[in-house]
GROMACS .gro file of C-alpha atoms in nm:
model
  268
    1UNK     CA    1   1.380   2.476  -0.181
    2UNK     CA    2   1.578   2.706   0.036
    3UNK     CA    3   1.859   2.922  -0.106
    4UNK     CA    4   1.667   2.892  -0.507
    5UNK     CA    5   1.417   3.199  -0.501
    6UNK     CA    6   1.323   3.095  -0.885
    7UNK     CA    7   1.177   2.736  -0.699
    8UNK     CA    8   1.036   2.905  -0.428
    9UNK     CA    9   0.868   3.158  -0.630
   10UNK     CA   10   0.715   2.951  -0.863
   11UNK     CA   11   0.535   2.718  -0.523
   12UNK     CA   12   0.428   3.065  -0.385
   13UNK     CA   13   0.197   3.130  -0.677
   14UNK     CA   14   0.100   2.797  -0.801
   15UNK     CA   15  -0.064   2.605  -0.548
   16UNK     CA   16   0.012   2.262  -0.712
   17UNK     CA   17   0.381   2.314  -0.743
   18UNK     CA   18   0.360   2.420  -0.350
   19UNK     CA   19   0.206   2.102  -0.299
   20UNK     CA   20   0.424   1.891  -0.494
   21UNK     CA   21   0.699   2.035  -0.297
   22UNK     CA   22   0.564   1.969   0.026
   23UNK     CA   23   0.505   1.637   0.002
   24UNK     CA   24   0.856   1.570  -0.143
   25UNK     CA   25   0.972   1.778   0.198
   26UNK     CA   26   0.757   1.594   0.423
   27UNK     CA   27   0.830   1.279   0.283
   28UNK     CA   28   1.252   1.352   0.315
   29UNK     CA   29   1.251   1.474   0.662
   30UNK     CA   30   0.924   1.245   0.778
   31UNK     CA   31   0.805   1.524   0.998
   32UNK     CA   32   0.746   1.907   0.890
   33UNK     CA   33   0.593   2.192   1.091
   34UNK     CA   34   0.326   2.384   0.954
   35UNK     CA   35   0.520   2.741   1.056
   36UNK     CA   36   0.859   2.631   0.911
   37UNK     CA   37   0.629   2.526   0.541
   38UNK     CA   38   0.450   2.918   0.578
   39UNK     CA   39   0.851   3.081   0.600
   40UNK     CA   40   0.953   2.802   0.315
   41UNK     CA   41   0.708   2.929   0.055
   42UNK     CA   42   0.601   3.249   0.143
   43UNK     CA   43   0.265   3.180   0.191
   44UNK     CA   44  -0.011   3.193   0.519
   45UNK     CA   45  -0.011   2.963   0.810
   46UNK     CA   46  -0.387   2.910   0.661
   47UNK     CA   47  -0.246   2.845   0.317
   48UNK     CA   48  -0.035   2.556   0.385
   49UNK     CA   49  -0.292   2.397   0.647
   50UNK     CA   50  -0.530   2.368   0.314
   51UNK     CA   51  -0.254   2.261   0.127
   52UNK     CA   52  -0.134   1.969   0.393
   53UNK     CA   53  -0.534   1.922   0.436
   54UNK     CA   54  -0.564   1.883   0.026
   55UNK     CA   55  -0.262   1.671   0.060
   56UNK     CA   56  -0.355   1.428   0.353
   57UNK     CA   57  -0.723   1.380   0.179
   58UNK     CA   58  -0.476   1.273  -0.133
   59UNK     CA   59  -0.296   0.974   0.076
   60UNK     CA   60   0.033   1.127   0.103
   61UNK     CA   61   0.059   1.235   0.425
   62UNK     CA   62  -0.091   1.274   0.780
   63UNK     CA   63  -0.170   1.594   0.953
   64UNK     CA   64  -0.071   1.608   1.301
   65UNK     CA   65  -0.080   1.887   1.595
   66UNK     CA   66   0.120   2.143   1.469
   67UNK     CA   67   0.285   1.985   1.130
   68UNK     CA   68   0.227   1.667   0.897
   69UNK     CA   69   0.422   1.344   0.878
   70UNK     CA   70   0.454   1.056   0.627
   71UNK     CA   71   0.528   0.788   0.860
   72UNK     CA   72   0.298   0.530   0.950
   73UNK     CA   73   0.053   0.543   1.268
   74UNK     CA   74  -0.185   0.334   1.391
   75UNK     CA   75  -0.487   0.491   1.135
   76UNK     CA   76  -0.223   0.616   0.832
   77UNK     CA   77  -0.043   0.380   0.675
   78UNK     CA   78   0.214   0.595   0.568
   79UNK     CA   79   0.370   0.712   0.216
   80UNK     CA   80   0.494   0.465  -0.051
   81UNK     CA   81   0.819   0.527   0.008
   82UNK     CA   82   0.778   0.446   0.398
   83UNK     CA   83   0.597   0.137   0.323
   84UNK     CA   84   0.880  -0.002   0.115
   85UNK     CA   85   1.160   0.054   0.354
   86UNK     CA   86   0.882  -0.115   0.693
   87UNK     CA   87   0.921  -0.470   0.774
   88UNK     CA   88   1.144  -0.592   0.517
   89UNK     CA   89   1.240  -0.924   0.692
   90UNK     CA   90   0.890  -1.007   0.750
   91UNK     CA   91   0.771  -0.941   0.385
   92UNK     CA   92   1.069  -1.147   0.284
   93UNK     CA   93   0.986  -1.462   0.478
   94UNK     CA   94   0.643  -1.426   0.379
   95UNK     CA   95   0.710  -1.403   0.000
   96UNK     CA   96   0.952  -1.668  -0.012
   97UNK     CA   97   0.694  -1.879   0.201
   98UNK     CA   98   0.399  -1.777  -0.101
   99UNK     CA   99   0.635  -1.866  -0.336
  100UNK     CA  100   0.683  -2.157  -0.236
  101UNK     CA  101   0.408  -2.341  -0.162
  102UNK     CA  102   0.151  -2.167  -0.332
  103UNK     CA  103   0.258  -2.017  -0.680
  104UNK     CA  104   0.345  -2.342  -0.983
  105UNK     CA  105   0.507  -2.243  -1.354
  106UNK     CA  106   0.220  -2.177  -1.588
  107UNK     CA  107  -0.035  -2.031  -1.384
  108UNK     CA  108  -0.170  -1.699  -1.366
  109UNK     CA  109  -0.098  -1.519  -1.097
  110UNK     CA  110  -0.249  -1.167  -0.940
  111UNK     CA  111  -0.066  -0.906  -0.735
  112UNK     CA  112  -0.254  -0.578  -0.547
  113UNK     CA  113  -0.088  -0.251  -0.489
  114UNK     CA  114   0.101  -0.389  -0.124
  115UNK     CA  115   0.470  -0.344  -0.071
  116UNK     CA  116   0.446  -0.722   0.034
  117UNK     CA  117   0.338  -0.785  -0.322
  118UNK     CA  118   0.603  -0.639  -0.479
  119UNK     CA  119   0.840  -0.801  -0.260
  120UNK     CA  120   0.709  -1.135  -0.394
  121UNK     CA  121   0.691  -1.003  -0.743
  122UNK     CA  122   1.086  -0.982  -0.755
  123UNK     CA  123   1.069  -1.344  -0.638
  124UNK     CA  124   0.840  -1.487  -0.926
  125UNK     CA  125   1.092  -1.498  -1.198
  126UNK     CA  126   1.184  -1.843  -1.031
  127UNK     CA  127   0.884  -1.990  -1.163
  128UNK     CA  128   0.834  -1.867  -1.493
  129UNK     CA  129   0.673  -1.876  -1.727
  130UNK     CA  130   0.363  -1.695  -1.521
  131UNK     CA  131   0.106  -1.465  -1.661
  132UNK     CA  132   0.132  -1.173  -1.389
  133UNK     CA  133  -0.187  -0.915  -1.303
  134UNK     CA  134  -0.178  -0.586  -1.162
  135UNK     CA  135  -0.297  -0.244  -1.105
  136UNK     CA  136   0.054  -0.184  -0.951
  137UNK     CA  137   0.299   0.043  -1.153
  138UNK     CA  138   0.634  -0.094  -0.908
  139UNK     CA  139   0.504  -0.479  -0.977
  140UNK     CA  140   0.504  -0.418  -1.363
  141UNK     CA  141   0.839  -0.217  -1.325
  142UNK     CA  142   1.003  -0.504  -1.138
  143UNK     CA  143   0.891  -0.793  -1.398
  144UNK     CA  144   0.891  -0.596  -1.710
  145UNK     CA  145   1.239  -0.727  -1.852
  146UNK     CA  146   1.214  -1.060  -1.719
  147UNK     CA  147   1.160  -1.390  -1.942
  148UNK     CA  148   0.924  -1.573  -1.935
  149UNK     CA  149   0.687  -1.329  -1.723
  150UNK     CA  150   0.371  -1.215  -1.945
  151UNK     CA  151   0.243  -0.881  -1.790
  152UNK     CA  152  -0.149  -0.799  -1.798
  153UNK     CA  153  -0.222  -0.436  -1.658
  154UNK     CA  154  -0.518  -0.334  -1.527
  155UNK     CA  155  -0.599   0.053  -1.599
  156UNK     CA  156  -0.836   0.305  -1.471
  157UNK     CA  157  -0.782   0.587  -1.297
  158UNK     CA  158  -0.397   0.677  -1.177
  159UNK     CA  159  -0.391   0.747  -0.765
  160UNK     CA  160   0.011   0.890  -0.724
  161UNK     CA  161  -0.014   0.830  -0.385
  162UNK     CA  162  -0.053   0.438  -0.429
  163UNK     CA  163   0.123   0.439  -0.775
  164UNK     CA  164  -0.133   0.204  -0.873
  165UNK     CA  165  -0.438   0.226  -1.041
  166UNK     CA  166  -0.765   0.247  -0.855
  167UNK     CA  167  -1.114   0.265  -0.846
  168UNK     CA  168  -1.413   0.107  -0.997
  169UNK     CA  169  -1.249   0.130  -1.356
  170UNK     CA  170  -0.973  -0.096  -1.196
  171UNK     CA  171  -1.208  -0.311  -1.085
  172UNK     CA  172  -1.421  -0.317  -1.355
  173UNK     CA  173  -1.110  -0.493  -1.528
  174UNK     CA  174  -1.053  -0.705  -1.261
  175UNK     CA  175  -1.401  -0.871  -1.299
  176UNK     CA  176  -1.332  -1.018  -1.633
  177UNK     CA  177  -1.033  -1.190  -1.536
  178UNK     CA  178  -1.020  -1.486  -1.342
  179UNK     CA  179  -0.659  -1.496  -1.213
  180UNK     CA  180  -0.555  -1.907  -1.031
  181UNK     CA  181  -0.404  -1.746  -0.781
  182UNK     CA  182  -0.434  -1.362  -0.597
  183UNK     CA  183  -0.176  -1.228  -0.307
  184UNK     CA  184  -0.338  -0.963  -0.135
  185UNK     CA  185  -0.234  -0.753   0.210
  186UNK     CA  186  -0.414  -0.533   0.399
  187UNK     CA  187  -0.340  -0.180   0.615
  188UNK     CA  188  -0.585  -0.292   0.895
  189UNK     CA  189  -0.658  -0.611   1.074
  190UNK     CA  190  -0.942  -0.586   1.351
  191UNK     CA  191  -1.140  -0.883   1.492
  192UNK     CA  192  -1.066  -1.078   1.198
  193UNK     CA  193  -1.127  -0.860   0.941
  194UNK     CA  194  -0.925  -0.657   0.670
  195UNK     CA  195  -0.976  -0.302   0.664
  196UNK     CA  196  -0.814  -0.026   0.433
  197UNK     CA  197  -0.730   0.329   0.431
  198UNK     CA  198  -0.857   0.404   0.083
  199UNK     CA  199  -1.212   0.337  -0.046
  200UNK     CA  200  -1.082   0.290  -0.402
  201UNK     CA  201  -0.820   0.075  -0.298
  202UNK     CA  202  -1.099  -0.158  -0.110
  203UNK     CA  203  -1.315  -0.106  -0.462
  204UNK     CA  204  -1.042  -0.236  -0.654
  205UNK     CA  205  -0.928  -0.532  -0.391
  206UNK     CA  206  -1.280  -0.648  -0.346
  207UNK     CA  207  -1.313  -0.685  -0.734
  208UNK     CA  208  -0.976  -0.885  -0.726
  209UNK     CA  209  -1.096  -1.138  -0.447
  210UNK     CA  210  -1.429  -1.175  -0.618
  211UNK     CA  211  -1.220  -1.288  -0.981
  212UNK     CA  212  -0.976  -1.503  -0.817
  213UNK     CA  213  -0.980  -1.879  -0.795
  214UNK     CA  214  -0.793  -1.895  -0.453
  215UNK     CA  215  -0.694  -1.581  -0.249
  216UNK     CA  216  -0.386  -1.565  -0.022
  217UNK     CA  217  -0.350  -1.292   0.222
  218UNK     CA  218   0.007  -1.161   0.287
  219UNK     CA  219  -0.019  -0.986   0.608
  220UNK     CA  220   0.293  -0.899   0.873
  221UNK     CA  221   0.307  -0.824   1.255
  222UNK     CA  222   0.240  -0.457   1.225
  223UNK     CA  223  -0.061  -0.453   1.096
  224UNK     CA  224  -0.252  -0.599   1.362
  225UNK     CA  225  -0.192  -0.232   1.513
  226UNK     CA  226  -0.358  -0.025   1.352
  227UNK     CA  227  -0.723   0.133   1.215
  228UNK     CA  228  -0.850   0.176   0.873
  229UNK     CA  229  -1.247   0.278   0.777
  230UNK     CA  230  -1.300   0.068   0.485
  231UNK     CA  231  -1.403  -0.320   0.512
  232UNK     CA  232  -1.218  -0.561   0.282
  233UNK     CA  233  -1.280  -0.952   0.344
  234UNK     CA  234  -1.288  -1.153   0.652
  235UNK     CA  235  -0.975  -1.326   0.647
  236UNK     CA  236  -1.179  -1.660   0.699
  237UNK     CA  237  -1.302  -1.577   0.395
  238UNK     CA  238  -1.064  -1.612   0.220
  239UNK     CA  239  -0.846  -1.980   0.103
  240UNK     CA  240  -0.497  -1.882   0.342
  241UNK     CA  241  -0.332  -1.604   0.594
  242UNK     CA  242   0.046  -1.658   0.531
  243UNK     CA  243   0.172  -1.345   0.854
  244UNK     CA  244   0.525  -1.334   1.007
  245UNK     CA  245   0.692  -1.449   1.317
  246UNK     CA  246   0.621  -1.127   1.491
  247UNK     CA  247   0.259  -1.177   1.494
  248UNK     CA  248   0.139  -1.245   1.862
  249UNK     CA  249   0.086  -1.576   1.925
  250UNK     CA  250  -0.269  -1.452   2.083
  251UNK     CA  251  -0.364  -1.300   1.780
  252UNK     CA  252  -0.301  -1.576   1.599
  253UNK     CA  253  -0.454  -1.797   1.793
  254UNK     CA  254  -0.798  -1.564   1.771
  255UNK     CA  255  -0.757  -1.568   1.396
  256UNK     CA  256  -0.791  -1.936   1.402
  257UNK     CA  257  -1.105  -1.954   1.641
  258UNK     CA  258  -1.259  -1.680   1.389
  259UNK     CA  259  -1.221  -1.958   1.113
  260UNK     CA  260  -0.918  -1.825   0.925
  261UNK     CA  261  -0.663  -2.036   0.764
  262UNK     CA  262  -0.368  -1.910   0.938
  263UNK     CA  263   0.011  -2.028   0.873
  264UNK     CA  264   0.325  -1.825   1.083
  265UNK     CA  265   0.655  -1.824   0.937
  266UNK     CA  266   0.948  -1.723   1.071
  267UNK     CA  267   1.167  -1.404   0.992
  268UNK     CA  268   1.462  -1.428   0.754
   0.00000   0.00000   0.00000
């Protein structure tokens, strides 16, 4: 923004621009303070605190003393683009591992809106042909040009900070399908139980493990660290628990007194 006054100009009197930039800036440099945004756009310290506040409540961000970031903590699970680029070994081993043991040519297979998903969406190719469901925009991206792969959307209502679509429409969809197989992750584990950061995100998930024949949940290490407000299954509930090698051999070991279905596989 700095050094084009036609840019900054146009953020200084329409909010939404502003706010489009912002989270583009936040997201770059992964921290931003709240008096360097004010000098950026030309606006009140006030100002931008709605803005980051209109911005958090949005998903794409998370206020903190005296700025916002877009990496994770232990109660925000940080931005798309953070999620994407965390644990990429672990997602790995555990997509291969779903791949192959679970997921057989012919069947029809559903994906959420986790970056652990779409890891094993690049991998299902291998066993085409597969009927493939999602709400996520990246999983229909990744499998649009590939053979054999027969894509079923689900639609509703567009969330950019998820790049999915979410909510009840979502899950109104979901409810008259009844996928073989569903892969499913989680922001949030806590005393057995999966918890997320968005309510329409849980709306939509619940939906998908109420359709599904048999649900696998795709979880790694980190996120037996951290909070989220919105319940989403017991994982005893639920048919299998594939995590990573970095899960604490405690925790795992609680998982299975709690009744879950737990397998550990190693890092790539």
């Amino acid at each position: 923004m700095a050094g084009d006054p036609m840019t900054a100009d146009g953020a200084r009197r329409n909010p939404e621009l502003r706010r489009v930039a912002m989270r583009r800036q936040v997201a770059e440099a992964g921290f931003v303070r709240v008096d360097a945004l004010a000098r950026e756009y030309g606006v009140s310290i006030m100002t931008v605190h709605r803005d980051l506040d209109e911005l958090a409540r949005r998903g794409f961000l998370h206020k903190v003393r005296g700025g916002a970031t877009s990496a994770p903590t232990t109660t925000f699970h940080g931005d798309l683009e953070h999620r994407m680029q965390a644990q990429v070994d672990a997602k790995l081993a555990i997509a291969r591992e779903a791949l192959a043991t679970e997921v057989e040519s012919g069947q029809v297979v559903a994906l959420d809106d986790s970056t652990t998903s779409l890891v094993l969406a690049r991998l299902l190719p291998d066993r085409a042909p597969l009927t493939v469901v999602t709400h996520f925009l990246p999983v229909i991206r990744a499998l649009a040009a590939q053979p054999g792969i027969e894509l079923v959307g689900l639609g509703g209502r567009y969330d950019a900070a998820y790049d999915s679509f979410l909510g009840q429409d979502t899950a109104d969809a979901a409810a008259g399908i009844r996928p073989d197989l569903l892969f499913v992750s989680t922001t949030a584990v806590a005393d057995g139980v999966c918890y997320l950061q968005s309510l329409r995100t849980a709306i939509t998930r619940r939906a998908l493990v109420a359709s599904a024949s048999r649900t696998v949940a795709l979880i790694d290490h980190s996120k037996f660290d951290r909070r989220a407000p919105h319940r989403l299954a017991a994982l005893a509930e639920l048919d299998r628990v594939v995590v990573d090698g970095g899960t604490a051999p405690r925790t795992v070991r609680e998982l299975w007194a709690r009744g879950a279905r737990v397998d550990v596989v190693e890092d790539c």
